């Protein structure tokens, strides 16, 4: 999979936002890469260019001679933007020293493919399950107060073959429900994902750490 020009444009816009609001110190990635490597006005100027240099294979961006993992270009734009917004919110929470803020950063980056197993390689089952769980948490935090559909996670990570991920995502949801991170709902009622038939929704559970405060 390879990134197109429109995605590069979005990355530079996000770098400008990072330059304005500040980002997690020492943690340069595509969603804030140029601004972090060249902070302040210099970073904003860099963000207004055509975008950071990429390695020929598209797997990394290059900032001041240093390589950083690129965002998975296979993530559909609407979900990519949600995850980027959650990452930026999490970085602001780090600056404010909010509890579990770094957990939010970690989950958003794993979901985006910027951490964890390389997105361009065939994932291990463990690696894919970890990314699915991180995506569940990141989307729930971004949509604070609402639920998500398991297909949102599948579409984020699965590309054209997203339906193939649905059984495993339901298993992951069951594991997360078992430790209280989420609740599985059907028609507004909490259900057991192992026995539920038909569409389900995933909602934040009492043990989901790092839910953003009001106004974040």
mmCIF file with all atom_site columns, C-alpha atoms in Angstrom:
data_model
loop_
_atom_site.group_PDB
_atom_site.id
_atom_site.type_symbol
_atom_site.label_atom_id
_atom_site.label_alt_id
_atom_site.label_comp_id
_atom_site.label_asym_id
_atom_site.label_entity_id
_atom_site.label_seq_id
_atom_site.pdbx_PDB_ins_code
_atom_site.Cartn_x
_atom_site.Cartn_y
_atom_site.Cartn_z
_atom_site.occupancy
_atom_site.B_iso_or_equiv
_atom_site.pdbx_formal_charge
_atom_site.auth_seq_id
_atom_site.auth_comp_id
_atom_site.auth_asym_id
_atom_site.auth_atom_id
_atom_site.pdbx_PDB_model_num
ATOM 1   C CA . UNK A 1 1   ? 0.000   0.000   0.000  1.00 0.00 ? 1   UNK A CA 1
ATOM 2   C CA . UNK A 1 2   ? 1.270   3.510   -0.721 1.00 0.00 ? 2   UNK A CA 1
ATOM 3   C CA . UNK A 1 3   ? 0.270   6.984   0.372  1.00 0.00 ? 3   UNK A CA 1
ATOM 4   C CA . UNK A 1 4   ? -1.214  9.413   -2.142 1.00 0.00 ? 4   UNK A CA 1
ATOM 5   C CA . UNK A 1 5   ? -0.657  13.125  -2.487 1.00 0.00 ? 5   UNK A CA 1
ATOM 6   C CA . UNK A 1 6   ? -3.763  14.055  -0.527 1.00 0.00 ? 6   UNK A CA 1
ATOM 7   C CA . UNK A 1 7   ? -2.525  12.200  2.520  1.00 0.00 ? 7   UNK A CA 1
ATOM 8   C CA . UNK A 1 8   ? 0.812   14.015  2.368  1.00 0.00 ? 8   UNK A CA 1
ATOM 9   C CA . UNK A 1 9   ? -1.150  17.286  2.335  1.00 0.00 ? 9   UNK A CA 1
ATOM 10  C CA . UNK A 1 10  ? -3.023  16.264  5.466  1.00 0.00 ? 10  UNK A CA 1
ATOM 11  C CA . UNK A 1 11  ? 0.236   15.294  7.190  1.00 0.00 ? 11  UNK A CA 1
ATOM 12  C CA . UNK A 1 12  ? 1.695   18.762  6.628  1.00 0.00 ? 12  UNK A CA 1
ATOM 13  C CA . UNK A 1 13  ? -1.473  20.403  7.926  1.00 0.00 ? 13  UNK A CA 1
ATOM 14  C CA . UNK A 1 14  ? -1.265  18.280  11.077 1.00 0.00 ? 14  UNK A CA 1
ATOM 15  C CA . UNK A 1 15  ? 2.389   19.271  11.502 1.00 0.00 ? 15  UNK A CA 1
ATOM 16  C CA . UNK A 1 16  ? 1.305   22.902  11.499 1.00 0.00 ? 16  UNK A CA 1
ATOM 17  C CA . UNK A 1 17  ? -1.241  22.110  14.211 1.00 0.00 ? 17  UNK A CA 1
ATOM 18  C CA . UNK A 1 18  ? 1.478   20.365  16.190 1.00 0.00 ? 18  UNK A CA 1
ATOM 19  C CA . UNK A 1 19  ? 3.709   23.411  15.891 1.00 0.00 ? 19  UNK A CA 1
ATOM 20  C CA . UNK A 1 20  ? 0.920   25.595  17.254 1.00 0.00 ? 20  UNK A CA 1
ATOM 21  C CA . UNK A 1 21  ? -0.193  23.411  20.144 1.00 0.00 ? 21  UNK A CA 1
ATOM 22  C CA . UNK A 1 22  ? 3.012   21.580  20.985 1.00 0.00 ? 22  UNK A CA 1
ATOM 23  C CA . UNK A 1 23  ? 3.563   17.829  21.008 1.00 0.00 ? 23  UNK A CA 1
ATOM 24  C CA . UNK A 1 24  ? 5.032   15.117  23.149 1.00 0.00 ? 24  UNK A CA 1
ATOM 25  C CA . UNK A 1 25  ? 8.694   15.931  23.579 1.00 0.00 ? 25  UNK A CA 1
ATOM 26  C CA . UNK A 1 26  ? 11.182  13.696  21.841 1.00 0.00 ? 26  UNK A CA 1
ATOM 27  C CA . UNK A 1 27  ? 8.573   11.675  19.956 1.00 0.00 ? 27  UNK A CA 1
ATOM 28  C CA . UNK A 1 28  ? 8.674   12.514  16.277 1.00 0.00 ? 28  UNK A CA 1
ATOM 29  C CA . UNK A 1 29  ? 6.197   10.770  13.964 1.00 0.00 ? 29  UNK A CA 1
ATOM 30  C CA . UNK A 1 30  ? 4.369   11.529  10.751 1.00 0.00 ? 30  UNK A CA 1
ATOM 31  C CA . UNK A 1 31  ? 1.472   13.153  12.621 1.00 0.00 ? 31  UNK A CA 1
ATOM 32  C CA . UNK A 1 32  ? 3.561   15.989  13.974 1.00 0.00 ? 32  UNK A CA 1
ATOM 33  C CA . UNK A 1 33  ? 6.950   15.048  12.588 1.00 0.00 ? 33  UNK A CA 1
ATOM 34  C CA . UNK A 1 34  ? 8.139   18.247  10.913 1.00 0.00 ? 34  UNK A CA 1
ATOM 35  C CA . UNK A 1 35  ? 6.926   20.486  13.719 1.00 0.00 ? 35  UNK A CA 1
ATOM 36  C CA . UNK A 1 36  ? 8.625   18.411  16.397 1.00 0.00 ? 36  UNK A CA 1
ATOM 37  C CA . UNK A 1 37  ? 11.923  18.233  14.549 1.00 0.00 ? 37  UNK A CA 1
ATOM 38  C CA . UNK A 1 38  ? 11.821  21.980  13.793 1.00 0.00 ? 38  UNK A CA 1
ATOM 39  C CA . UNK A 1 39  ? 9.748   23.560  16.562 1.00 0.00 ? 39  UNK A CA 1
ATOM 40  C CA . UNK A 1 40  ? 8.042   26.946  16.581 1.00 0.00 ? 40  UNK A CA 1
ATOM 41  C CA . UNK A 1 41  ? 7.898   29.191  13.524 1.00 0.00 ? 41  UNK A CA 1
ATOM 42  C CA . UNK A 1 42  ? 10.498  27.108  11.709 1.00 0.00 ? 42  UNK A CA 1
ATOM 43  C CA . UNK A 1 43  ? 8.337   24.036  12.178 1.00 0.00 ? 43  UNK A CA 1
ATOM 44  C CA . UNK A 1 44  ? 5.272   25.848  10.888 1.00 0.00 ? 44  UNK A CA 1
ATOM 45  C CA . UNK A 1 45  ? 7.194   26.961  7.825  1.00 0.00 ? 45  UNK A CA 1
ATOM 46  C CA . UNK A 1 46  ? 8.349   23.420  7.183  1.00 0.00 ? 46  UNK A CA 1
ATOM 47  C CA . UNK A 1 47  ? 4.784   22.191  7.594  1.00 0.00 ? 47  UNK A CA 1
ATOM 48  C CA . UNK A 1 48  ? 3.629   24.530  4.843  1.00 0.00 ? 48  UNK A CA 1
ATOM 49  C CA . UNK A 1 49  ? 5.895   22.879  2.287  1.00 0.00 ? 49  UNK A CA 1
ATOM 50  C CA . UNK A 1 50  ? 4.962   19.957  0.044  1.00 0.00 ? 50  UNK A CA 1
ATOM 51  C CA . UNK A 1 51  ? 5.443   17.487  2.872  1.00 0.00 ? 51  UNK A CA 1
ATOM 52  C CA . UNK A 1 52  ? 8.307   15.559  4.469  1.00 0.00 ? 52  UNK A CA 1
ATOM 53  C CA . UNK A 1 53  ? 10.668  13.478  2.389  1.00 0.00 ? 53  UNK A CA 1
ATOM 54  C CA . UNK A 1 54  ? 9.801   9.788   2.217  1.00 0.00 ? 54  UNK A CA 1
ATOM 55  C CA . UNK A 1 55  ? 11.969  6.744   1.732  1.00 0.00 ? 55  UNK A CA 1
ATOM 56  C CA . UNK A 1 56  ? 11.539  5.128   -1.702 1.00 0.00 ? 56  UNK A CA 1
ATOM 57  C CA . UNK A 1 57  ? 9.426   2.316   -0.245 1.00 0.00 ? 57  UNK A CA 1
ATOM 58  C CA . UNK A 1 58  ? 7.116   4.808   1.522  1.00 0.00 ? 58  UNK A CA 1
ATOM 59  C CA . UNK A 1 59  ? 7.596   3.121   4.877  1.00 0.00 ? 59  UNK A CA 1
ATOM 60  C CA . UNK A 1 60  ? 9.318   6.042   6.587  1.00 0.00 ? 60  UNK A CA 1
ATOM 61  C CA . UNK A 1 61  ? 9.492   9.796   6.437  1.00 0.00 ? 61  UNK A CA 1
ATOM 62  C CA . UNK A 1 62  ? 12.837  11.553  6.695  1.00 0.00 ? 62  UNK A CA 1
ATOM 63  C CA . UNK A 1 63  ? 13.227  14.596  8.921  1.00 0.00 ? 63  UNK A CA 1
ATOM 64  C CA . UNK A 1 64  ? 16.638  16.284  9.132  1.00 0.00 ? 64  UNK A CA 1
ATOM 65  C CA . UNK A 1 65  ? 18.278  13.079  7.963  1.00 0.00 ? 65  UNK A CA 1
ATOM 66  C CA . UNK A 1 66  ? 16.496  10.848  10.474 1.00 0.00 ? 66  UNK A CA 1
ATOM 67  C CA . UNK A 1 67  ? 13.887  8.224   9.565  1.00 0.00 ? 67  UNK A CA 1
ATOM 68  C CA . UNK A 1 68  ? 10.539  7.893   11.350 1.00 0.00 ? 68  UNK A CA 1
ATOM 69  C CA . UNK A 1 69  ? 7.762   5.376   10.802 1.00 0.00 ? 69  UNK A CA 1
ATOM 70  C CA . UNK A 1 70  ? 5.080   6.649   8.415  1.00 0.00 ? 70  UNK A CA 1
ATOM 71  C CA . UNK A 1 71  ? 1.373   6.319   9.136  1.00 0.00 ? 71  UNK A CA 1
ATOM 72  C CA . UNK A 1 72  ? -0.257  3.264   7.572  1.00 0.00 ? 72  UNK A CA 1
ATOM 73  C CA . UNK A 1 73  ? -1.536  4.622   4.224  1.00 0.00 ? 73  UNK A CA 1
ATOM 74  C CA . UNK A 1 74  ? -4.189  1.916   4.053  1.00 0.00 ? 74  UNK A CA 1
ATOM 75  C CA . UNK A 1 75  ? -6.281  3.530   6.805  1.00 0.00 ? 75  UNK A CA 1
ATOM 76  C CA . UNK A 1 76  ? -9.366  5.175   5.260  1.00 0.00 ? 76  UNK A CA 1
ATOM 77  C CA . UNK A 1 77  ? -9.221  8.948   5.512  1.00 0.00 ? 77  UNK A CA 1
ATOM 78  C CA . UNK A 1 78  ? -12.177 9.390   7.884  1.00 0.00 ? 78  UNK A CA 1
ATOM 79  C CA . UNK A 1 79  ? -10.769 6.935   10.429 1.00 0.00 ? 79  UNK A CA 1
ATOM 80  C CA . UNK A 1 80  ? -7.217  8.227   9.973  1.00 0.00 ? 80  UNK A CA 1
ATOM 81  C CA . UNK A 1 81  ? -8.413  11.731  10.829 1.00 0.00 ? 81  UNK A CA 1
ATOM 82  C CA . UNK A 1 82  ? -10.203 10.496  13.960 1.00 0.00 ? 82  UNK A CA 1
ATOM 83  C CA . UNK A 1 83  ? -7.039  8.777   15.146 1.00 0.00 ? 83  UNK A CA 1
ATOM 84  C CA . UNK A 1 84  ? -4.902  11.825  14.376 1.00 0.00 ? 84  UNK A CA 1
ATOM 85  C CA . UNK A 1 85  ? -7.326  14.030  16.303 1.00 0.00 ? 85  UNK A CA 1
ATOM 86  C CA . UNK A 1 86  ? -7.143  11.638  19.251 1.00 0.00 ? 86  UNK A CA 1
ATOM 87  C CA . UNK A 1 87  ? -3.340  11.645  19.070 1.00 0.00 ? 87  UNK A CA 1
ATOM 88  C CA . UNK A 1 88  ? -3.191  15.445  19.087 1.00 0.00 ? 88  UNK A CA 1
ATOM 89  C CA . UNK A 1 89  ? -5.610  15.564  22.033 1.00 0.00 ? 89  UNK A CA 1
ATOM 90  C CA . UNK A 1 90  ? -3.497  12.983  23.854 1.00 0.00 ? 90  UNK A CA 1
ATOM 91  C CA . UNK A 1 91  ? -0.333  15.005  23.279 1.00 0.00 ? 91  UNK A CA 1
ATOM 92  C CA . UNK A 1 92  ? -1.983  18.080  24.724 1.00 0.00 ? 92  UNK A CA 1
ATOM 93  C CA . UNK A 1 93  ? -2.941  15.926  27.713 1.00 0.00 ? 93  UNK A CA 1
ATOM 94  C CA . UNK A 1 94  ? 0.717   14.920  28.102 1.00 0.00 ? 94  UNK A CA 1
ATOM 95  C CA . UNK A 1 95  ? 1.688   18.587  28.237 1.00 0.00 ? 95  UNK A CA 1
ATOM 96  C CA . UNK A 1 96  ? -0.986  19.116  30.888 1.00 0.00 ? 96  UNK A CA 1
ATOM 97  C CA . UNK A 1 97  ? 0.359   16.093  32.800 1.00 0.00 ? 97  UNK A CA 1
ATOM 98  C CA . UNK A 1 98  ? -2.971  14.322  32.802 1.00 0.00 ? 98  UNK A CA 1
ATOM 99  C CA . UNK A 1 99  ? -3.084  10.788  34.109 1.00 0.00 ? 99  UNK A CA 1
ATOM 100 C CA . UNK A 1 100 ? -2.844  8.058   31.446 1.00 0.00 ? 100 UNK A CA 1
ATOM 101 C CA . UNK A 1 101 ? -2.103  10.623  28.725 1.00 0.00 ? 101 UNK A CA 1
ATOM 102 C CA . UNK A 1 102 ? 0.871   8.616   27.492 1.00 0.00 ? 102 UNK A CA 1
ATOM 103 C CA . UNK A 1 103 ? -1.320  5.521   27.288 1.00 0.00 ? 103 UNK A CA 1
ATOM 104 C CA . UNK A 1 104 ? -3.555  7.501   24.942 1.00 0.00 ? 104 UNK A CA 1
ATOM 105 C CA . UNK A 1 105 ? -0.567  8.491   22.813 1.00 0.00 ? 105 UNK A CA 1
ATOM 106 C CA . UNK A 1 106 ? 0.592   4.868   22.653 1.00 0.00 ? 106 UNK A CA 1
ATOM 107 C CA . UNK A 1 107 ? -2.798  3.536   21.591 1.00 0.00 ? 107 UNK A CA 1
ATOM 108 C CA . UNK A 1 108 ? -3.310  6.197   18.926 1.00 0.00 ? 108 UNK A CA 1
ATOM 109 C CA . UNK A 1 109 ? 0.127   5.569   17.447 1.00 0.00 ? 109 UNK A CA 1
ATOM 110 C CA . UNK A 1 110 ? -0.299  1.803   17.434 1.00 0.00 ? 110 UNK A CA 1
ATOM 111 C CA . UNK A 1 111 ? -3.667  2.229   15.723 1.00 0.00 ? 111 UNK A CA 1
ATOM 112 C CA . UNK A 1 112 ? -2.085  4.533   13.128 1.00 0.00 ? 112 UNK A CA 1
ATOM 113 C CA . UNK A 1 113 ? 0.688   2.024   12.487 1.00 0.00 ? 113 UNK A CA 1
ATOM 114 C CA . UNK A 1 114 ? 3.379   4.357   13.804 1.00 0.00 ? 114 UNK A CA 1
ATOM 115 C CA . UNK A 1 115 ? 4.241   1.932   16.603 1.00 0.00 ? 115 UNK A CA 1
ATOM 116 C CA . UNK A 1 116 ? 3.900   -1.808  17.016 1.00 0.00 ? 116 UNK A CA 1
ATOM 117 C CA . UNK A 1 117 ? 4.559   -4.257  14.223 1.00 0.00 ? 117 UNK A CA 1
ATOM 118 C CA . UNK A 1 118 ? 5.376   -2.648  10.848 1.00 0.00 ? 118 UNK A CA 1
ATOM 119 C CA . UNK A 1 119 ? 2.187   -2.112  8.848  1.00 0.00 ? 119 UNK A CA 1
ATOM 120 C CA . UNK A 1 120 ? 3.854   -3.192  5.606  1.00 0.00 ? 120 UNK A CA 1
ATOM 121 C CA . UNK A 1 121 ? 4.608   -6.676  6.945  1.00 0.00 ? 121 UNK A CA 1
ATOM 122 C CA . UNK A 1 122 ? 2.186   -9.539  7.481  1.00 0.00 ? 122 UNK A CA 1
ATOM 123 C CA . UNK A 1 123 ? 1.205   -9.126  11.136 1.00 0.00 ? 123 UNK A CA 1
ATOM 124 C CA . UNK A 1 124 ? 1.436   -11.841 13.733 1.00 0.00 ? 124 UNK A CA 1
ATOM 125 C CA . UNK A 1 125 ? -1.819  -12.778 15.428 1.00 0.00 ? 125 UNK A CA 1
ATOM 126 C CA . UNK A 1 126 ? -0.573  -11.205 18.665 1.00 0.00 ? 126 UNK A CA 1
ATOM 127 C CA . UNK A 1 127 ? 0.458   -8.014  16.892 1.00 0.00 ? 127 UNK A CA 1
ATOM 128 C CA . UNK A 1 128 ? -2.838  -7.690  15.047 1.00 0.00 ? 128 UNK A CA 1
ATOM 129 C CA . UNK A 1 129 ? -4.887  -8.293  18.182 1.00 0.00 ? 129 UNK A CA 1
ATOM 130 C CA . UNK A 1 130 ? -2.850  -5.637  20.004 1.00 0.00 ? 130 UNK A CA 1
ATOM 131 C CA . UNK A 1 131 ? -3.484  -3.155  17.199 1.00 0.00 ? 131 UNK A CA 1
ATOM 132 C CA . UNK A 1 132 ? -7.194  -3.990  17.151 1.00 0.00 ? 132 UNK A CA 1
ATOM 133 C CA . UNK A 1 133 ? -7.456  -3.398  20.902 1.00 0.00 ? 133 UNK A CA 1
ATOM 134 C CA . UNK A 1 134 ? -5.518  -0.133  20.630 1.00 0.00 ? 134 UNK A CA 1
ATOM 135 C CA . UNK A 1 135 ? -7.850  1.010   17.844 1.00 0.00 ? 135 UNK A CA 1
ATOM 136 C CA . UNK A 1 136 ? -10.919 0.209   19.945 1.00 0.00 ? 136 UNK A CA 1
ATOM 137 C CA . UNK A 1 137 ? -9.570  2.281   22.834 1.00 0.00 ? 137 UNK A CA 1
ATOM 138 C CA . UNK A 1 138 ? -8.440  5.179   20.642 1.00 0.00 ? 138 UNK A CA 1
ATOM 139 C CA . UNK A 1 139 ? -11.762 5.461   18.796 1.00 0.00 ? 139 UNK A CA 1
ATOM 140 C CA . UNK A 1 140 ? -13.762 5.220   22.029 1.00 0.00 ? 140 UNK A CA 1
ATOM 141 C CA . UNK A 1 141 ? -11.690 7.995   23.587 1.00 0.00 ? 141 UNK A CA 1
ATOM 142 C CA . UNK A 1 142 ? -12.073 10.159  20.504 1.00 0.00 ? 142 UNK A CA 1
ATOM 143 C CA . UNK A 1 143 ? -15.841 9.599   20.465 1.00 0.00 ? 143 UNK A CA 1
ATOM 144 C CA . UNK A 1 144 ? -16.107 10.059  24.224 1.00 0.00 ? 144 UNK A CA 1
ATOM 145 C CA . UNK A 1 145 ? -19.610 9.339   25.461 1.00 0.00 ? 145 UNK A CA 1
ATOM 146 C CA . UNK A 1 146 ? -20.634 7.251   22.458 1.00 0.00 ? 146 UNK A CA 1
ATOM 147 C CA . UNK A 1 147 ? -20.139 3.705   21.226 1.00 0.00 ? 147 UNK A CA 1
ATOM 148 C CA . UNK A 1 148 ? -18.429 2.306   18.156 1.00 0.00 ? 148 UNK A CA 1
ATOM 149 C CA . UNK A 1 149 ? -19.221 -0.549  15.804 1.00 0.00 ? 149 UNK A CA 1
ATOM 150 C CA . UNK A 1 150 ? -16.691 -3.410  15.528 1.00 0.00 ? 150 UNK A CA 1
ATOM 151 C CA . UNK A 1 151 ? -16.728 -2.769  11.788 1.00 0.00 ? 151 UNK A CA 1
ATOM 152 C CA . UNK A 1 152 ? -15.181 0.664   12.456 1.00 0.00 ? 152 UNK A CA 1
ATOM 153 C CA . UNK A 1 153 ? -12.101 -1.128  13.748 1.00 0.00 ? 153 UNK A CA 1
ATOM 154 C CA . UNK A 1 154 ? -12.152 -3.643  10.903 1.00 0.00 ? 154 UNK A CA 1
ATOM 155 C CA . UNK A 1 155 ? -12.462 -0.931  8.255  1.00 0.00 ? 155 UNK A CA 1
ATOM 156 C CA . UNK A 1 156 ? -9.631  1.033   9.866  1.00 0.00 ? 156 UNK A CA 1
ATOM 157 C CA . UNK A 1 157 ? -7.210  -1.872  9.717  1.00 0.00 ? 157 UNK A CA 1
ATOM 158 C CA . UNK A 1 158 ? -8.466  -4.318  7.123  1.00 0.00 ? 158 UNK A CA 1
ATOM 159 C CA . UNK A 1 159 ? -8.634  -2.441  3.849  1.00 0.00 ? 159 UNK A CA 1
ATOM 160 C CA . UNK A 1 160 ? -10.749 -4.159  1.218  1.00 0.00 ? 160 UNK A CA 1
ATOM 161 C CA . UNK A 1 161 ? -10.704 -7.375  3.243  1.00 0.00 ? 161 UNK A CA 1
ATOM 162 C CA . UNK A 1 162 ? -12.020 -5.793  6.432  1.00 0.00 ? 162 UNK A CA 1
ATOM 163 C CA . UNK A 1 163 ? -14.806 -8.352  6.844  1.00 0.00 ? 163 UNK A CA 1
ATOM 164 C CA . UNK A 1 164 ? -12.194 -11.048 7.433  1.00 0.00 ? 164 UNK A CA 1
ATOM 165 C CA . UNK A 1 165 ? -11.181 -9.285  10.656 1.00 0.00 ? 165 UNK A CA 1
ATOM 166 C CA . UNK A 1 166 ? -14.657 -9.228  12.183 1.00 0.00 ? 166 UNK A CA 1
ATOM 167 C CA . UNK A 1 167 ? -14.543 -12.608 13.994 1.00 0.00 ? 167 UNK A CA 1
ATOM 168 C CA . UNK A 1 168 ? -11.199 -11.794 15.597 1.00 0.00 ? 168 UNK A CA 1
ATOM 169 C CA . UNK A 1 169 ? -12.317 -8.297  16.589 1.00 0.00 ? 169 UNK A CA 1
ATOM 170 C CA . UNK A 1 170 ? -15.319 -9.798  18.351 1.00 0.00 ? 170 UNK A CA 1
ATOM 171 C CA . UNK A 1 171 ? -12.903 -12.073 20.227 1.00 0.00 ? 171 UNK A CA 1
ATOM 172 C CA . UNK A 1 172 ? -10.752 -9.094  21.174 1.00 0.00 ? 172 UNK A CA 1
ATOM 173 C CA . UNK A 1 173 ? -13.871 -7.255  22.312 1.00 0.00 ? 173 UNK A CA 1
ATOM 174 C CA . UNK A 1 174 ? -14.731 -10.207 24.517 1.00 0.00 ? 174 UNK A CA 1
ATOM 175 C CA . UNK A 1 175 ? -11.286 -10.097 26.117 1.00 0.00 ? 175 UNK A CA 1
ATOM 176 C CA . UNK A 1 176 ? -11.574 -6.345  26.688 1.00 0.00 ? 176 UNK A CA 1
ATOM 177 C CA . UNK A 1 177 ? -15.047 -6.715  28.167 1.00 0.00 ? 177 UNK A CA 1
ATOM 178 C CA . UNK A 1 178 ? -13.706 -9.398  30.493 1.00 0.00 ? 178 UNK A CA 1
ATOM 179 C CA . UNK A 1 179 ? -11.338 -6.900  32.122 1.00 0.00 ? 179 UNK A CA 1
ATOM 180 C CA . UNK A 1 180 ? -13.855 -4.042  32.138 1.00 0.00 ? 180 UNK A CA 1
ATOM 181 C CA . UNK A 1 181 ? -12.254 -1.890  29.447 1.00 0.00 ? 181 UNK A CA 1
ATOM 182 C CA . UNK A 1 182 ? -15.411 -1.961  27.333 1.00 0.00 ? 182 UNK A CA 1
ATOM 183 C CA . UNK A 1 183 ? -18.996 -3.130  27.487 1.00 0.00 ? 183 UNK A CA 1
ATOM 184 C CA . UNK A 1 184 ? -20.618 -4.957  24.596 1.00 0.00 ? 184 UNK A CA 1
ATOM 185 C CA . UNK A 1 185 ? -24.109 -3.710  23.860 1.00 0.00 ? 185 UNK A CA 1
ATOM 186 C CA . UNK A 1 186 ? -27.032 -4.746  21.749 1.00 0.00 ? 186 UNK A CA 1
ATOM 187 C CA . UNK A 1 187 ? -30.109 -2.522  21.514 1.00 0.00 ? 187 UNK A CA 1
ATOM 188 C CA . UNK A 1 188 ? -28.804 -0.570  24.497 1.00 0.00 ? 188 UNK A CA 1
ATOM 189 C CA . UNK A 1 189 ? -28.425 -3.622  26.738 1.00 0.00 ? 189 UNK A CA 1
ATOM 190 C CA . UNK A 1 190 ? -25.136 -5.146  27.893 1.00 0.00 ? 190 UNK A CA 1
ATOM 191 C CA . UNK A 1 191 ? -24.617 -8.579  26.348 1.00 0.00 ? 191 UNK A CA 1
ATOM 192 C CA . UNK A 1 192 ? -22.030 -11.344 26.256 1.00 0.00 ? 192 UNK A CA 1
ATOM 193 C CA . UNK A 1 193 ? -20.273 -11.105 22.905 1.00 0.00 ? 193 UNK A CA 1
ATOM 194 C CA . UNK A 1 194 ? -19.711 -14.864 22.910 1.00 0.00 ? 194 UNK A CA 1
ATOM 195 C CA . UNK A 1 195 ? -23.435 -15.578 22.802 1.00 0.00 ? 195 UNK A CA 1
ATOM 196 C CA . UNK A 1 196 ? -24.852 -12.431 21.196 1.00 0.00 ? 196 UNK A CA 1
ATOM 197 C CA . UNK A 1 197 ? -26.231 -12.825 17.693 1.00 0.00 ? 197 UNK A CA 1
ATOM 198 C CA . UNK A 1 198 ? -26.513 -9.964  15.262 1.00 0.00 ? 198 UNK A CA 1
ATOM 199 C CA . UNK A 1 199 ? -25.009 -6.458  15.329 1.00 0.00 ? 199 UNK A CA 1
ATOM 200 C CA . UNK A 1 200 ? -23.304 -5.252  18.502 1.00 0.00 ? 200 UNK A CA 1
ATOM 201 C CA . UNK A 1 201 ? -21.802 -1.972  19.687 1.00 0.00 ? 201 UNK A CA 1
ATOM 202 C CA . UNK A 1 202 ? -18.738 -1.374  21.852 1.00 0.00 ? 202 UNK A CA 1
ATOM 203 C CA . UNK A 1 203 ? -18.949 1.215   24.626 1.00 0.00 ? 203 UNK A CA 1
ATOM 204 C CA . UNK A 1 204 ? -16.412 2.437   27.198 1.00 0.00 ? 204 UNK A CA 1
ATOM 205 C CA . UNK A 1 205 ? -16.184 0.271   30.289 1.00 0.00 ? 205 UNK A CA 1
ATOM 206 C CA . UNK A 1 206 ? -15.377 1.346   33.841 1.00 0.00 ? 206 UNK A CA 1
ATOM 207 C CA . UNK A 1 207 ? -11.729 0.261   33.501 1.00 0.00 ? 207 UNK A CA 1
ATOM 208 C CA . UNK A 1 208 ? -10.966 2.116   30.281 1.00 0.00 ? 208 UNK A CA 1
ATOM 209 C CA . UNK A 1 209 ? -8.181  4.467   31.353 1.00 0.00 ? 209 UNK A CA 1
ATOM 210 C CA . UNK A 1 210 ? -7.502  7.823   29.805 1.00 0.00 ? 210 UNK A CA 1
ATOM 211 C CA . UNK A 1 211 ? -10.965 8.909   28.728 1.00 0.00 ? 211 UNK A CA 1
ATOM 212 C CA . UNK A 1 212 ? -10.534 12.603  27.841 1.00 0.00 ? 212 UNK A CA 1
ATOM 213 C CA . UNK A 1 213 ? -11.902 15.224  30.188 1.00 0.00 ? 213 UNK A CA 1
ATOM 214 C CA . UNK A 1 214 ? -14.752 17.448  29.095 1.00 0.00 ? 214 UNK A CA 1
ATOM 215 C CA . UNK A 1 215 ? -13.607 19.967  26.504 1.00 0.00 ? 215 UNK A CA 1
ATOM 216 C CA . UNK A 1 216 ? -10.524 18.019  25.379 1.00 0.00 ? 216 UNK A CA 1
#
